[in-house]
PDB file of C-alpha atoms in Angstrom:
ATOM      1  CA  MET K   1     -13.147 -16.240 -43.180  1.00  0.00           C
ATOM      2  CA  ILE K   2     -13.102 -20.196 -42.768  1.00  0.00           C
ATOM      3  CA  GLU K   3     -15.291 -21.533 -39.694  1.00  0.00           C
ATOM      4  CA  LEU K   4     -13.252 -22.599 -36.951  1.00  0.00           C
ATOM      5  CA  SER K   5     -14.363 -26.271 -37.172  1.00  0.00           C
ATOM      6  CA  ASP K   6     -13.647 -26.134 -40.647  1.00  0.00           C
ATOM      7  CA  TYR K   7      -9.497 -25.395 -40.319  1.00  0.00           C
ATOM      8  CA  PRO K   8      -8.822 -28.901 -39.213  1.00  0.00           C
ATOM      9  CA  LEU K   9     -10.113 -30.036 -42.757  1.00  0.00           C
ATOM     10  CA  ALA K  10      -8.590 -27.263 -44.812  1.00  0.00           C
ATOM     11  CA  ILE K  11      -4.994 -27.822 -43.259  1.00  0.00           C
ATOM     12  CA  SER K  12      -5.485 -31.902 -44.046  1.00  0.00           C
ATOM     13  CA  GLN K  13      -6.616 -31.119 -47.645  1.00  0.00           C
ATOM     14  CA  ALA K  14      -3.677 -28.551 -47.897  1.00  0.00           C
ATOM     15  CA  ALA K  15      -0.901 -31.599 -46.394  1.00  0.00           C
ATOM     16  CA  GLN K  16      -2.649 -34.115 -48.764  1.00  0.00           C
ATOM     17  CA  ARG K  17      -1.660 -31.863 -51.480  1.00  0.00           C
ATOM     18  CA  ILE K  18       1.619 -31.502 -50.882  1.00  0.00           C
ATOM     19  CA  ALA K  19       1.435 -35.498 -50.515  1.00  0.00           C
ATOM     20  CA  GLU K  20       0.524 -35.314 -54.138  1.00  0.00           C
ATOM     21  CA  LEU K  21       2.770 -33.111 -55.414  1.00  0.00           C
ATOM     22  CA  ASP K  22       5.939 -35.048 -53.736  1.00  0.00           C
ATOM     23  CA  TYR K  23       4.510 -38.287 -55.074  1.00  0.00           C
ATOM     24  CA  GLU K  24       4.809 -36.299 -58.864  1.00  0.00           C
ATOM     25  CA  LEU K  25       8.303 -34.705 -58.205  1.00  0.00           C
ATOM     26  CA  SER K  26       8.844 -38.485 -57.800  1.00  0.00           C
ATOM     27  CA  ALA K  27       7.644 -39.925 -61.197  1.00  0.00           C
ATOM     28  CA  MET K  28       9.414 -36.699 -62.455  1.00  0.00           C
ATOM     29  CA  ARG K  29      12.660 -37.193 -61.214  1.00  0.00           C
ATOM     30  CA  GLN K  30      12.385 -41.342 -62.047  1.00  0.00           C
ATOM     31  CA  LEU K  31      11.531 -40.001 -65.810  1.00  0.00           C
ATOM     32  CA  ILE K  32      14.211 -37.476 -66.213  1.00  0.00           C
ATOM     33  CA  ASN K  33      16.856 -40.360 -64.733  1.00  0.00           C
ATOM     34  CA  ALA K  34      15.448 -42.703 -66.981  1.00  0.00           C
ATOM     35  CA  PHE K  35      16.677 -39.691 -70.462  1.00  0.00           C
ATOM     36  CA  GLU K  36      19.416 -38.969 -68.796  1.00  0.00           C
ATOM     37  CA  GLY K  37      20.387 -43.146 -68.781  1.00  0.00           C
ATOM     38  CA  ARG K  38      19.489 -43.380 -72.069  1.00  0.00           C
ATOM     39  CA  ALA K  39      21.688 -40.627 -72.959  1.00  0.00           C
ATOM     40  CA  ASP K  40      24.449 -42.521 -71.289  1.00  0.00           C
ATOM     41  CA  MET K  41      23.868 -45.766 -72.319  1.00  0.00           C
ATOM     42  CA  MET K  42      24.074 -43.616 -75.967  1.00  0.00           C
ATOM     43  CA  VAL K  43      27.111 -41.988 -75.455  1.00  0.00           C
ATOM     44  CA  ALA K  44      29.260 -44.825 -73.490  1.00  0.00           C
ATOM     45  CA  ALA K  45      28.255 -47.113 -76.623  1.00  0.00           C
ATOM     46  CA  SER K  46      29.589 -44.526 -78.800  1.00  0.00           C
ATOM     47  CA  SER K  47      33.401 -45.016 -80.100  1.00  0.00           C
ATOM     48  CA  GLN K  48      34.059 -42.124 -81.673  1.00  0.00           C
ATOM     49  CA  LEU K  49      34.303 -39.869 -78.565  1.00  0.00           C
ATOM     50  CA  ARG K  50      37.544 -40.505 -77.139  1.00  0.00           C
ATOM     51  CA  ASN K  51      38.001 -38.693 -73.780  1.00  0.00           C
ATOM     52  CA  GLU K  52      35.431 -37.677 -71.117  1.00  0.00           C
ATOM     53  CA  VAL K  53      34.868 -33.971 -72.446  1.00  0.00           C
ATOM     54  CA  GLN K  54      33.243 -35.417 -75.755  1.00  0.00           C
ATOM     55  CA  ARG K  55      31.330 -37.840 -73.799  1.00  0.00           C
ATOM     56  CA  ARG K  56      30.083 -34.910 -71.608  1.00  0.00           C
ATOM     57  CA  ALA K  57      29.802 -32.643 -74.353  1.00  0.00           C
ATOM     58  CA  ARG K  58      27.513 -35.237 -76.553  1.00  0.00           C
ATOM     59  CA  ARG K  59      25.206 -36.492 -73.424  1.00  0.00           C
ATOM     60  CA  PHE K  60      24.345 -32.554 -73.296  1.00  0.00           C
ATOM     61  CA  GLU K  61      23.487 -32.343 -76.802  1.00  0.00           C
ATOM     62  CA  LEU K  62      21.700 -35.315 -76.595  1.00  0.00           C
ATOM     63  CA  LEU K  63      19.750 -34.272 -73.318  1.00  0.00           C
ATOM     64  CA  GLN K  64      19.203 -30.488 -75.003  1.00  0.00           C
ATOM     65  CA  PHE K  65      17.719 -31.752 -78.503  1.00  0.00           C
ATOM     66  CA  ASN K  66      15.337 -33.940 -76.685  1.00  0.00           C
ATOM     67  CA  GLN K  67      11.749 -32.301 -76.228  1.00  0.00           C
ATOM     68  CA  GLU K  68      10.294 -34.386 -73.728  1.00  0.00           C
ATOM     69  CA  TYR K  69      13.516 -34.148 -71.363  1.00  0.00           C
ATOM     70  CA  GLN K  70      13.257 -30.782 -71.595  1.00  0.00           C
ATOM     71  CA  LYS K  71       9.117 -30.885 -71.514  1.00  0.00           C
ATOM     72  CA  ALA K  72       9.984 -33.014 -68.344  1.00  0.00           C
ATOM     73  CA  LEU K  73      12.360 -30.216 -66.722  1.00  0.00           C
ATOM     74  CA  ASP K  74       9.545 -27.823 -66.972  1.00  0.00           C
ATOM     75  CA  LEU K  75       7.901 -29.711 -65.149  1.00  0.00           C
ATOM     76  CA  LEU K  76      10.184 -29.975 -62.633  1.00  0.00           C
ATOM     77  CA  THR K  77      10.144 -27.215 -61.858  1.00  0.00           C
ATOM     78  CA  GLN K  78       6.038 -26.038 -62.212  1.00  0.00           C
ATOM     79  CA  LEU K  79       5.653 -28.861 -59.779  1.00  0.00           C
ATOM     80  CA  ASN K  80       8.500 -27.461 -57.385  1.00  0.00           C
ATOM     81  CA  THR K  81       6.757 -23.958 -57.698  1.00  0.00           C
ATOM     82  CA  GLU K  82       3.293 -25.468 -56.518  1.00  0.00           C
ATOM     83  CA  LYS K  83       5.057 -27.352 -53.980  1.00  0.00           C
ATOM     84  CA  ALA K  84       6.461 -24.181 -52.423  1.00  0.00           C
ATOM     85  CA  ASN K  85       2.933 -22.627 -52.543  1.00  0.00           C
ATOM     86  CA  ALA K  86       1.277 -25.223 -50.957  1.00  0.00           C
ATOM     87  CA  ILE K  87       3.554 -25.259 -48.214  1.00  0.00           C
ATOM     88  CA  ALA K  88       3.260 -21.561 -47.901  1.00  0.00           C
ATOM     89  CA  TYR K  89      -0.389 -22.109 -48.093  1.00  0.00           C
ATOM     90  CA  LEU K  90      -0.683 -24.795 -45.229  1.00  0.00           C
ATOM     91  CA  GLU K  91       1.608 -22.629 -42.960  1.00  0.00           C
ATOM     92  CA  TYR K  92      -1.124 -19.815 -44.048  1.00  0.00           C
ATOM     93  CA  LEU K  93      -3.813 -21.637 -42.845  1.00  0.00           C
ATOM     94  CA  ARG K  94      -1.770 -23.447 -39.355  1.00  0.00           C
ATOM     95  CA  ASN K  95      -1.257 -19.901 -38.622  1.00  0.00           C
ATOM     96  CA  GLN K  96      -5.217 -18.233 -39.425  1.00  0.00           C
ATOM     97  CA  PHE K  97      -6.133 -21.317 -37.192  1.00  0.00           C
ATOM     98  CA  SER K  98      -3.887 -20.257 -34.520  1.00  0.00           C
ATOM     99  CA  VAL K  99      -5.508 -17.024 -34.183  1.00  0.00           C
ATOM    100  CA  ALA K 100      -8.589 -17.964 -34.882  1.00  0.00           C
ATOM    101  CA  LYS K 101      -8.421 -20.547 -31.554  1.00  0.00           C
ATOM    102  CA  LEU K 102      -6.710 -17.303 -29.293  1.00  0.00           C
ATOM    103  CA  GLU K 103     -10.117 -14.962 -30.722  1.00  0.00           C
ATOM    104  CA  ALA K 104     -12.596 -17.746 -29.373  1.00  0.00           C
ATOM    105  CA  ARG K 105     -10.348 -18.290 -26.158  1.00  0.00           C
ATOM    106  CA  LEU K 106     -10.128 -14.304 -25.784  1.00  0.00           C
ATOM    107  CA  ALA K 107     -14.031 -14.227 -26.635  1.00  0.00           C
ATOM    108  CA  ILE K 108     -14.741 -16.869 -24.309  1.00  0.00           C
ATOM    109  CA  ALA K 109     -12.626 -14.931 -21.696  1.00  0.00           C
ATOM    110  CA  GLN K 110     -14.336 -11.816 -22.241  1.00  0.00           C
ATOM    111  CA  GLN K 111     -18.106 -13.300 -21.893  1.00  0.00           C
ATOM    112  CA  LEU K 112     -16.486 -15.383 -18.586  1.00  0.00           C
ATOM    113  CA  ALA K 113     -15.436 -12.005 -17.161  1.00  0.00           C
ATOM    114  CA  GLY K 114     -18.555  -9.745 -18.329  1.00  0.00           C
ATOM    115  CA  LEU K 115     -20.279 -12.698 -16.191  1.00  0.00           C
ATOM    116  CA  GLU K 116     -18.170 -12.388 -12.715  1.00  0.00           C
ATOM    117  CA  ALA K 117     -18.739  -8.747 -13.035  1.00  0.00           C
ATOM    118  CA  ARG K 118     -22.572  -8.901 -13.313  1.00  0.00           C
ATOM    119  CA  GLU K 119     -22.051 -10.996 -10.268  1.00  0.00           C
ATOM    120  CA  LEU K 120     -20.141  -8.668  -8.222  1.00  0.00           C
ATOM    121  CA  VAL K 121     -22.591  -6.156  -8.947  1.00  0.00           C
ATOM    122  CA  GLY K 122     -25.681  -8.287  -7.986  1.00  0.00           C
ATOM    123  CA  PHE K 123     -27.543  -8.547 -11.161  1.00  0.00           C
TER     124      PHE K 123
END
């Protein structure tokens, strides 16, 4: 269990991890867009492809057999999963912090109630 005073730092670090994952996701999307742009250029330069169906099929084929593109897609999926988990962890920390604050308030209220009861009894 984390100490009450440690939650703000832990929450901040979890939020920072999400920001880092967002940056990595953005970079991966740019890389994927570059691969797709190159495939589109190759398809556009081919005079053998006579209609849109042939162009789409060739684009698909180019991307399907590009190992770097496939690795980038896999990494994108992995990063999306990591981000979802990081968001869930951040929410968990925030909820735990709220519970810890409520428990601390309850403990203070119980101590105050105990002091008041002692004063009434005459201790």
